[in-house]
PDB file of C-alpha atoms in Angstrom:
ATOM      1  CA  UNK A   1      -2.941  14.204  17.171  1.00 66.00           C
ATOM      2  CA  UNK A   2      -1.623  12.090  14.412  1.00 64.00           C
ATOM      3  CA  UNK A   3       1.394  10.659  15.076  1.00 89.00           C
ATOM      4  CA  UNK A   4       4.472  10.374  13.269  1.00 94.00           C
ATOM      5  CA  UNK A   5       7.414   8.633  14.168  1.00 95.00           C
ATOM      6  CA  UNK A   6      11.158   8.052  12.661  1.00 96.00           C
ATOM      7  CA  UNK A   7      13.478   5.823  13.780  1.00 90.00           C
ATOM      8  CA  UNK A   8      16.257   7.828  13.705  1.00 91.00           C
ATOM      9  CA  UNK A   9      17.250  11.963  13.880  1.00 93.00           C
ATOM     10  CA  UNK A  10      20.588  11.724  12.774  1.00 95.00           C
ATOM     11  CA  UNK A  11      22.335   9.344  10.740  1.00 96.00           C
ATOM     12  CA  UNK A  12      26.311   8.678  10.601  1.00 97.00           C
ATOM     13  CA  UNK A  13      26.773   5.829   8.105  1.00 97.00           C
ATOM     14  CA  UNK A  14      30.109   4.622   5.307  1.00 98.00           C
ATOM     15  CA  UNK A  15      29.907   4.196   1.810  1.00 98.00           C
ATOM     16  CA  UNK A  16      28.479   0.931   1.046  1.00 97.00           C
ATOM     17  CA  UNK A  17      26.739   0.368   4.355  1.00 97.00           C
ATOM     18  CA  UNK A  18      23.179  -1.029   3.829  1.00 97.00           C
ATOM     19  CA  UNK A  19      20.736   2.063   6.236  1.00 97.00           C
ATOM     20  CA  UNK A  20      16.816   1.107   7.645  1.00 97.00           C
ATOM     21  CA  UNK A  21      15.355   3.847   7.890  1.00 97.00           C
ATOM     22  CA  UNK A  22      11.835   2.898  10.057  1.00 97.00           C
ATOM     23  CA  UNK A  23       8.611   5.208  10.371  1.00 97.00           C
ATOM     24  CA  UNK A  24       5.974   4.344  12.630  1.00 97.00           C
ATOM     25  CA  UNK A  25       2.546   6.234  12.444  1.00 96.00           C
ATOM     26  CA  UNK A  26      -0.334   5.811  15.128  1.00 94.00           C
ATOM     27  CA  UNK A  27      -3.384   6.996  13.652  1.00 90.00           C
ATOM     28  CA  UNK A  28      -4.134   3.906  10.947  1.00 92.00           C
ATOM     29  CA  UNK A  29      -3.318   5.270   7.576  1.00 91.00           C
ATOM     30  CA  UNK A  30      -3.236   3.379   4.615  1.00 92.00           C
ATOM     31  CA  UNK A  31      -1.179   6.042   2.390  1.00 92.00           C
ATOM     32  CA  UNK A  32       2.635   6.203   3.842  1.00 95.00           C
ATOM     33  CA  UNK A  33       5.619   7.990   1.924  1.00 95.00           C
ATOM     34  CA  UNK A  34       9.470   8.815   1.760  1.00 97.00           C
ATOM     35  CA  UNK A  35      10.706  12.064   0.407  1.00 97.00           C
ATOM     36  CA  UNK A  36      14.566  13.519   0.455  1.00 97.00           C
ATOM     37  CA  UNK A  37      14.705  17.057   1.233  1.00 94.00           C
ATOM     38  CA  UNK A  38      17.672  19.102  -0.360  1.00 92.00           C
ATOM     39  CA  UNK A  39      18.523  22.324  -0.862  1.00 86.00           C
ATOM     40  CA  UNK A  40      17.729  24.237  -3.772  1.00 82.00           C
ATOM     41  CA  UNK A  41      14.801  21.042  -4.160  1.00 86.00           C
ATOM     42  CA  UNK A  42      12.420  20.270  -2.611  1.00 84.00           C
ATOM     43  CA  UNK A  43      10.595  17.187  -1.330  1.00 91.00           C
ATOM     44  CA  UNK A  44      10.751  14.427  -3.890  1.00 94.00           C
ATOM     45  CA  UNK A  45       8.952  10.883  -3.163  1.00 94.00           C
ATOM     46  CA  UNK A  46      11.525   8.713  -3.160  1.00 97.00           C
ATOM     47  CA  UNK A  47       8.314   5.799  -2.601  1.00 96.00           C
ATOM     48  CA  UNK A  48       4.695   5.098  -1.295  1.00 93.00           C
ATOM     49  CA  UNK A  49       3.071   2.301   0.217  1.00 95.00           C
ATOM     50  CA  UNK A  50      -1.005   2.211  -0.266  1.00 91.00           C
ATOM     51  CA  UNK A  51      -1.467  -0.897   2.390  1.00 92.00           C
ATOM     52  CA  UNK A  52       0.601  -3.069   3.385  1.00 94.00           C
ATOM     53  CA  UNK A  53       3.207  -5.143   1.154  1.00 92.00           C
ATOM     54  CA  UNK A  54       1.669  -2.359  -1.438  1.00 93.00           C
ATOM     55  CA  UNK A  55       3.918   0.125  -3.155  1.00 94.00           C
ATOM     56  CA  UNK A  56       4.700   2.204  -5.736  1.00 93.00           C
ATOM     57  CA  UNK A  57       7.712   4.336  -6.972  1.00 95.00           C
ATOM     58  CA  UNK A  58       7.685   7.347  -6.356  1.00 93.00           C
ATOM     59  CA  UNK A  59      10.482  10.370  -8.584  1.00 91.00           C
ATOM     60  CA  UNK A  60      14.291   9.087  -7.782  1.00 96.00           C
ATOM     61  CA  UNK A  61      13.468   5.271  -6.707  1.00 97.00           C
ATOM     62  CA  UNK A  62      17.148   4.160  -7.573  1.00 97.00           C
ATOM     63  CA  UNK A  63      19.095   2.954  -4.722  1.00 97.00           C
ATOM     64  CA  UNK A  64      16.350   2.464  -2.766  1.00 98.00           C
ATOM     65  CA  UNK A  65      13.678  -0.127  -2.154  1.00 97.00           C
ATOM     66  CA  UNK A  66      10.940  -0.127   1.185  1.00 98.00           C
ATOM     67  CA  UNK A  67       9.699  -2.765   2.512  1.00 97.00           C
ATOM     68  CA  UNK A  68       5.722  -2.651   4.995  1.00 97.00           C
ATOM     69  CA  UNK A  69       5.156  -5.790   6.756  1.00 96.00           C
ATOM     70  CA  UNK A  70       2.586  -3.977   9.044  1.00 96.00           C
ATOM     71  CA  UNK A  71       0.004  -1.077   8.042  1.00 96.00           C
ATOM     72  CA  UNK A  72       1.683   1.195  10.834  1.00 96.00           C
ATOM     73  CA  UNK A  73       5.637   0.305  10.077  1.00 97.00           C
ATOM     74  CA  UNK A  74       6.911   1.590   6.296  1.00 98.00           C
ATOM     75  CA  UNK A  75      10.757   1.310   5.992  1.00 97.00           C
ATOM     76  CA  UNK A  76      12.980   2.397   3.717  1.00 98.00           C
ATOM     77  CA  UNK A  77      16.172   0.671   2.170  1.00 98.00           C
ATOM     78  CA  UNK A  78      19.624   1.753   0.816  1.00 97.00           C
ATOM     79  CA  UNK A  79      21.221  -1.341  -0.676  1.00 95.00           C
ATOM     80  CA  UNK A  80      24.338   0.133  -0.256  1.00 97.00           C
ATOM     81  CA  UNK A  81      25.006   3.478   0.772  1.00 97.00           C
ATOM     82  CA  UNK A  82      26.496   6.609  -1.525  1.00 98.00           C
ATOM     83  CA  UNK A  83      27.806   9.905  -1.014  1.00 98.00           C
ATOM     84  CA  UNK A  84      24.724  11.506  -3.254  1.00 97.00           C
ATOM     85  CA  UNK A  85      22.088   9.888  -1.033  1.00 98.00           C
ATOM     86  CA  UNK A  86      23.171  12.399   2.100  1.00 98.00           C
ATOM     87  CA  UNK A  87      20.443  13.813   2.824  1.00 97.00           C
ATOM     88  CA  UNK A  88      17.127  14.297   5.140  1.00 96.00           C
ATOM     89  CA  UNK A  89      14.689  11.715   4.570  1.00 97.00           C
ATOM     90  CA  UNK A  90      10.882  12.655   5.459  1.00 97.00           C
ATOM     91  CA  UNK A  91       8.233  10.016   6.341  1.00 97.00           C
ATOM     92  CA  UNK A  92       4.479  10.695   6.098  1.00 95.00           C
ATOM     93  CA  UNK A  93       1.077   8.632   5.755  1.00 93.00           C
ATOM     94  CA  UNK A  94      -2.262   9.566   4.994  1.00 89.00           C
ATOM     95  CA  UNK A  95      -5.653   8.118   4.788  1.00 85.00           C
ATOM     96  CA  UNK A  96      -6.786   6.955   1.519  1.00 79.00           C
ATOM     97  CA  UNK A  97      -9.119   9.329   0.658  1.00 68.00           C
ATOM     98  CA  UNK A  98     -11.515   9.059  -1.299  1.00 60.00           C
ATOM     99  CA  UNK A  99     -14.442  10.817  -3.461  1.00 55.00           C
ATOM    100  CA  UNK A 100     -14.573  13.921  -2.613  1.00 56.00           C
ATOM    101  CA  UNK A 101     -11.706  13.414  -0.025  1.00 60.00           C
ATOM    102  CA  UNK A 102      -8.098  14.895   0.319  1.00 66.00           C
ATOM    103  CA  UNK A 103      -6.456  13.702   2.622  1.00 73.00           C
ATOM    104  CA  UNK A 104      -3.526  15.554   4.120  1.00 79.00           C
ATOM    105  CA  UNK A 105       0.021  13.902   4.510  1.00 86.00           C
ATOM    106  CA  UNK A 106       1.212  13.955   7.961  1.00 89.00           C
ATOM    107  CA  UNK A 107       5.122  14.130   8.081  1.00 94.00           C
ATOM    108  CA  UNK A 108       7.584  12.806  11.082  1.00 95.00           C
ATOM    109  CA  UNK A 109      10.485  14.916  12.441  1.00 94.00           C
ATOM    110  CA  UNK A 110      12.769  13.636  10.086  1.00 95.00           C
ATOM    111  CA  UNK A 111      16.241  11.495   9.644  1.00 96.00           C
ATOM    112  CA  UNK A 112      19.020  13.373   8.806  1.00 96.00           C
ATOM    113  CA  UNK A 113      21.837  10.673   6.965  1.00 97.00           C
ATOM    114  CA  UNK A 114      25.587  11.571   6.289  1.00 98.00           C
ATOM    115  CA  UNK A 115      27.296   9.034   4.203  1.00 98.00           C
ATOM    116  CA  UNK A 116      30.771   8.866   4.461  1.00 97.00           C
TER     117      UNK A 116
ATOM    118  CA  UNK B   1       8.175  18.083 -16.596  1.00 66.00           C
ATOM    119  CA  UNK B   2       5.774  19.161 -13.647  1.00 70.00           C
ATOM    120  CA  UNK B   3       7.476  21.823 -11.060  1.00 75.00           C
ATOM    121  CA  UNK B   4       6.391  24.316  -8.489  1.00 80.00           C
ATOM    122  CA  UNK B   5       8.632  27.212  -7.692  1.00 74.00           C
ATOM    123  CA  UNK B   6       8.138  30.076  -4.909  1.00 66.00           C
ATOM    124  CA  UNK B   7       9.323  33.381  -5.756  1.00 65.00           C
ATOM    125  CA  UNK B   8      11.200  34.399  -2.896  1.00 80.00           C
ATOM    126  CA  UNK B   9      13.795  32.172  -0.960  1.00 87.00           C
ATOM    127  CA  UNK B  10      14.383  34.597   2.105  1.00 91.00           C
ATOM    128  CA  UNK B  11      11.716  37.192   3.237  1.00 94.00           C
ATOM    129  CA  UNK B  12      11.944  39.578   5.577  1.00 96.00           C
ATOM    130  CA  UNK B  13       9.144  41.157   7.931  1.00 96.00           C
ATOM    131  CA  UNK B  14       8.464  43.585  10.892  1.00 97.00           C
ATOM    132  CA  UNK B  15       6.926  41.862  13.779  1.00 97.00           C
ATOM    133  CA  UNK B  16       2.755  42.698  13.313  1.00 97.00           C
ATOM    134  CA  UNK B  17       3.301  43.334   9.855  1.00 97.00           C
ATOM    135  CA  UNK B  18       1.350  40.396   7.319  1.00 97.00           C
ATOM    136  CA  UNK B  19       3.125  38.660   5.208  1.00 97.00           C
ATOM    137  CA  UNK B  20       2.076  37.813   1.609  1.00 96.00           C
ATOM    138  CA  UNK B  21       4.562  34.217   0.141  1.00 96.00           C
ATOM    139  CA  UNK B  22       3.729  33.300  -3.492  1.00 94.00           C
ATOM    140  CA  UNK B  23       4.072  29.825  -4.913  1.00 93.00           C
ATOM    141  CA  UNK B  24       3.430  28.725  -8.758  1.00 93.00           C
ATOM    142  CA  UNK B  25       2.452  25.975 -10.262  1.00 92.00           C
ATOM    143  CA  UNK B  26       2.794  24.424 -13.545  1.00 89.00           C
ATOM    144  CA  UNK B  27       0.437  21.708 -13.788  1.00 85.00           C
ATOM    145  CA  UNK B  28      -2.814  22.701 -15.275  1.00 83.00           C
ATOM    146  CA  UNK B  29      -4.842  19.684 -13.683  1.00 83.00           C
ATOM    147  CA  UNK B  30      -3.578  20.037 -10.532  1.00 87.00           C
ATOM    148  CA  UNK B  31      -6.600  19.903  -8.327  1.00 87.00           C
ATOM    149  CA  UNK B  32      -5.597  19.989  -4.662  1.00 90.00           C
ATOM    150  CA  UNK B  33      -3.050  22.613  -2.846  1.00 92.00           C
ATOM    151  CA  UNK B  34      -1.371  22.556   0.765  1.00 93.00           C
ATOM    152  CA  UNK B  35       1.409  25.314   2.617  1.00 95.00           C
ATOM    153  CA  UNK B  36       3.625  23.480   5.050  1.00 95.00           C
ATOM    154  CA  UNK B  37       5.423  24.702   7.248  1.00 96.00           C
ATOM    155  CA  UNK B  38       8.762  23.769   8.296  1.00 95.00           C
ATOM    156  CA  UNK B  39      10.488  24.968  11.345  1.00 93.00           C
ATOM    157  CA  UNK B  40      14.370  23.811  11.963  1.00 89.00           C
ATOM    158  CA  UNK B  41      14.498  21.035  13.099  1.00 84.00           C
ATOM    159  CA  UNK B  42      11.425  19.328  12.252  1.00 88.00           C
ATOM    160  CA  UNK B  43       9.539  17.759   9.592  1.00 91.00           C
ATOM    161  CA  UNK B  44       6.909  20.183   8.101  1.00 93.00           C
ATOM    162  CA  UNK B  45       3.457  21.183   9.608  1.00 92.00           C
ATOM    163  CA  UNK B  46       0.159  21.467   7.757  1.00 91.00           C
ATOM    164  CA  UNK B  47      -0.926  25.120   7.342  1.00 93.00           C
ATOM    165  CA  UNK B  48      -4.313  25.295   5.002  1.00 94.00           C
ATOM    166  CA  UNK B  49      -5.227  23.499   2.486  1.00 92.00           C
ATOM    167  CA  UNK B  50      -7.464  24.568  -0.955  1.00 93.00           C
ATOM    168  CA  UNK B  51      -9.517  22.381  -3.951  1.00 91.00           C
ATOM    169  CA  UNK B  52      -9.310  23.770  -7.150  1.00 91.00           C
ATOM    170  CA  UNK B  53     -13.050  24.936  -6.940  1.00 92.00           C
ATOM    171  CA  UNK B  54     -12.339  27.629  -4.799  1.00 94.00           C
ATOM    172  CA  UNK B  55     -10.045  30.677  -5.118  1.00 95.00           C
ATOM    173  CA  UNK B  56      -9.385  31.747  -0.718  1.00 97.00           C
ATOM    174  CA  UNK B  57      -9.510  29.450   2.346  1.00 96.00           C
ATOM    175  CA  UNK B  58      -9.099  31.765   5.204  1.00 96.00           C
ATOM    176  CA  UNK B  59      -8.249  30.067   8.514  1.00 94.00           C
ATOM    177  CA  UNK B  60      -6.749  31.378  11.685  1.00 92.00           C
ATOM    178  CA  UNK B  61      -4.446  34.622  10.541  1.00 96.00           C
ATOM    179  CA  UNK B  62      -3.821  33.101   7.679  1.00 97.00           C
ATOM    180  CA  UNK B  63      -5.760  33.345   4.665  1.00 97.00           C
ATOM    181  CA  UNK B  64      -4.377  31.146   1.353  1.00 97.00           C
ATOM    182  CA  UNK B  65      -6.042  33.217  -1.640  1.00 97.00           C
ATOM    183  CA  UNK B  66      -5.077  30.811  -5.692  1.00 96.00           C
ATOM    184  CA  UNK B  67      -5.028  32.100  -8.739  1.00 95.00           C
ATOM    185  CA  UNK B  68      -6.020  29.268 -11.567  1.00 93.00           C
ATOM    186  CA  UNK B  69      -6.159  31.589 -14.569  1.00 93.00           C
ATOM    187  CA  UNK B  70      -2.220  32.468 -13.729  1.00 93.00           C
ATOM    188  CA  UNK B  71      -1.137  29.060 -11.652  1.00 93.00           C
ATOM    189  CA  UNK B  72      -0.712  31.096  -8.608  1.00 94.00           C
ATOM    190  CA  UNK B  73      -0.819  30.756  -4.549  1.00 94.00           C
ATOM    191  CA  UNK B  74      -0.533  33.070  -2.318  1.00 96.00           C
ATOM    192  CA  UNK B  75      -0.583  32.839   1.593  1.00 97.00           C
ATOM    193  CA  UNK B  76      -1.124  35.265   3.888  1.00 98.00           C
ATOM    194  CA  UNK B  77      -0.552  35.338   6.699  1.00 98.00           C
ATOM    195  CA  UNK B  78      -1.476  38.381   9.107  1.00 97.00           C
ATOM    196  CA  UNK B  79      -0.090  40.275  12.324  1.00 97.00           C
ATOM    197  CA  UNK B  80       3.328  37.933  11.878  1.00 97.00           C
ATOM    198  CA  UNK B  81       4.500  36.843  15.326  1.00 96.00           C
ATOM    199  CA  UNK B  82       7.956  35.870  15.998  1.00 96.00           C
ATOM    200  CA  UNK B  83       7.101  32.181  16.055  1.00 96.00           C
ATOM    201  CA  UNK B  84       5.801  32.367  12.777  1.00 97.00           C
ATOM    202  CA  UNK B  85      10.084  32.437  11.569  1.00 97.00           C
ATOM    203  CA  UNK B  86       9.720  28.981   9.246  1.00 96.00           C
ATOM    204  CA  UNK B  87      10.464  27.784   6.121  1.00 94.00           C
ATOM    205  CA  UNK B  88       6.791  27.677   4.092  1.00 95.00           C
ATOM    206  CA  UNK B  89       6.591  25.849   1.093  1.00 91.00           C
ATOM    207  CA  UNK B  90       3.329  25.350  -1.079  1.00 93.00           C
ATOM    208  CA  UNK B  91       2.767  21.305  -2.658  1.00 92.00           C
ATOM    209  CA  UNK B  92       0.160  20.577  -5.112  1.00 91.00           C
ATOM    210  CA  UNK B  93      -1.270  17.333  -5.846  1.00 87.00           C
ATOM    211  CA  UNK B  94      -1.234  15.679  -9.243  1.00 79.00           C
ATOM    212  CA  UNK B  95      -4.877  15.375 -10.195  1.00 77.00           C
ATOM    213  CA  UNK B  96      -5.851  11.556  -9.281  1.00 77.00           C
ATOM    214  CA  UNK B  97      -3.281  10.773  -7.320  1.00 78.00           C
ATOM    215  CA  UNK B  98      -1.434  10.097  -4.547  1.00 77.00           C
ATOM    216  CA  UNK B  99       1.188  11.996  -5.925  1.00 81.00           C
ATOM    217  CA  UNK B 100       2.010  16.186  -4.645  1.00 87.00           C
ATOM    218  CA  UNK B 101       4.416  17.937  -6.169  1.00 88.00           C
ATOM    219  CA  UNK B 102       6.823  20.282  -3.650  1.00 90.00           C
ATOM    220  CA  UNK B 103       8.631  23.704  -3.688  1.00 89.00           C
ATOM    221  CA  UNK B 104      11.769  24.627  -2.600  1.00 87.00           C
ATOM    222  CA  UNK B 105      10.544  27.400   0.360  1.00 90.00           C
ATOM    223  CA  UNK B 106      10.659  30.485   0.909  1.00 93.00           C
ATOM    224  CA  UNK B 107      12.357  31.362   4.150  1.00 94.00           C
ATOM    225  CA  UNK B 108      10.464  33.875   6.557  1.00 96.00           C
ATOM    226  CA  UNK B 109      12.198  36.090   9.190  1.00 96.00           C
ATOM    227  CA  UNK B 110      10.251  38.067  11.568  1.00 96.00           C
ATOM    228  CA  UNK B 111      12.265  41.206  13.046  1.00 94.00           C
ATOM    229  CA  UNK B 112      11.510  42.413  16.693  1.00 88.00           C
TER     230      UNK B 112
END
């Protein structure tokens, strides 16, 4: 079974703190994603990475950065946390796919971040 | 912009009945569709998917129907069980990209 793990289930941080959220997958997937999930808004893509050291902005990258130094690990960084970044953060991974293959995304359990 | 919407925020069904959860999407270029189940405190779990060149796909107790004419997707769960209680949402893939648009979810409540 594919396993995607996230470093924390719950996190409470203060405004202005630097926050690191880590995600690890064990299936040698090329693609990794960070989403945030808010009530009434669905999942929104923050960043995704299609290879080591490669990244692409999603729909809401402002206030976030990412790091992918190893294939299995994708980190989301909040440089200076703000209260509007209080949310559920979900990491996902998938194979690259290609041709007719459409890779399914596998999600981690999520990190509920509260910024006070 | 693109959107994916679900018709009902909450759906209550009797145990043993069939459930139908609906989803509407806006982008006619979407080529791939997925249904996810999310239980409380957990990440989304893949249920079933369908490509745009199909109009129906069946899994174990679940069926997905795709109507590209009206841009509508539905998930049917047969003989709904208490373990089916969760939030269900659909996602569509932007053709030729890795990017998905997610709906906001329908909470399915199974009544004993």
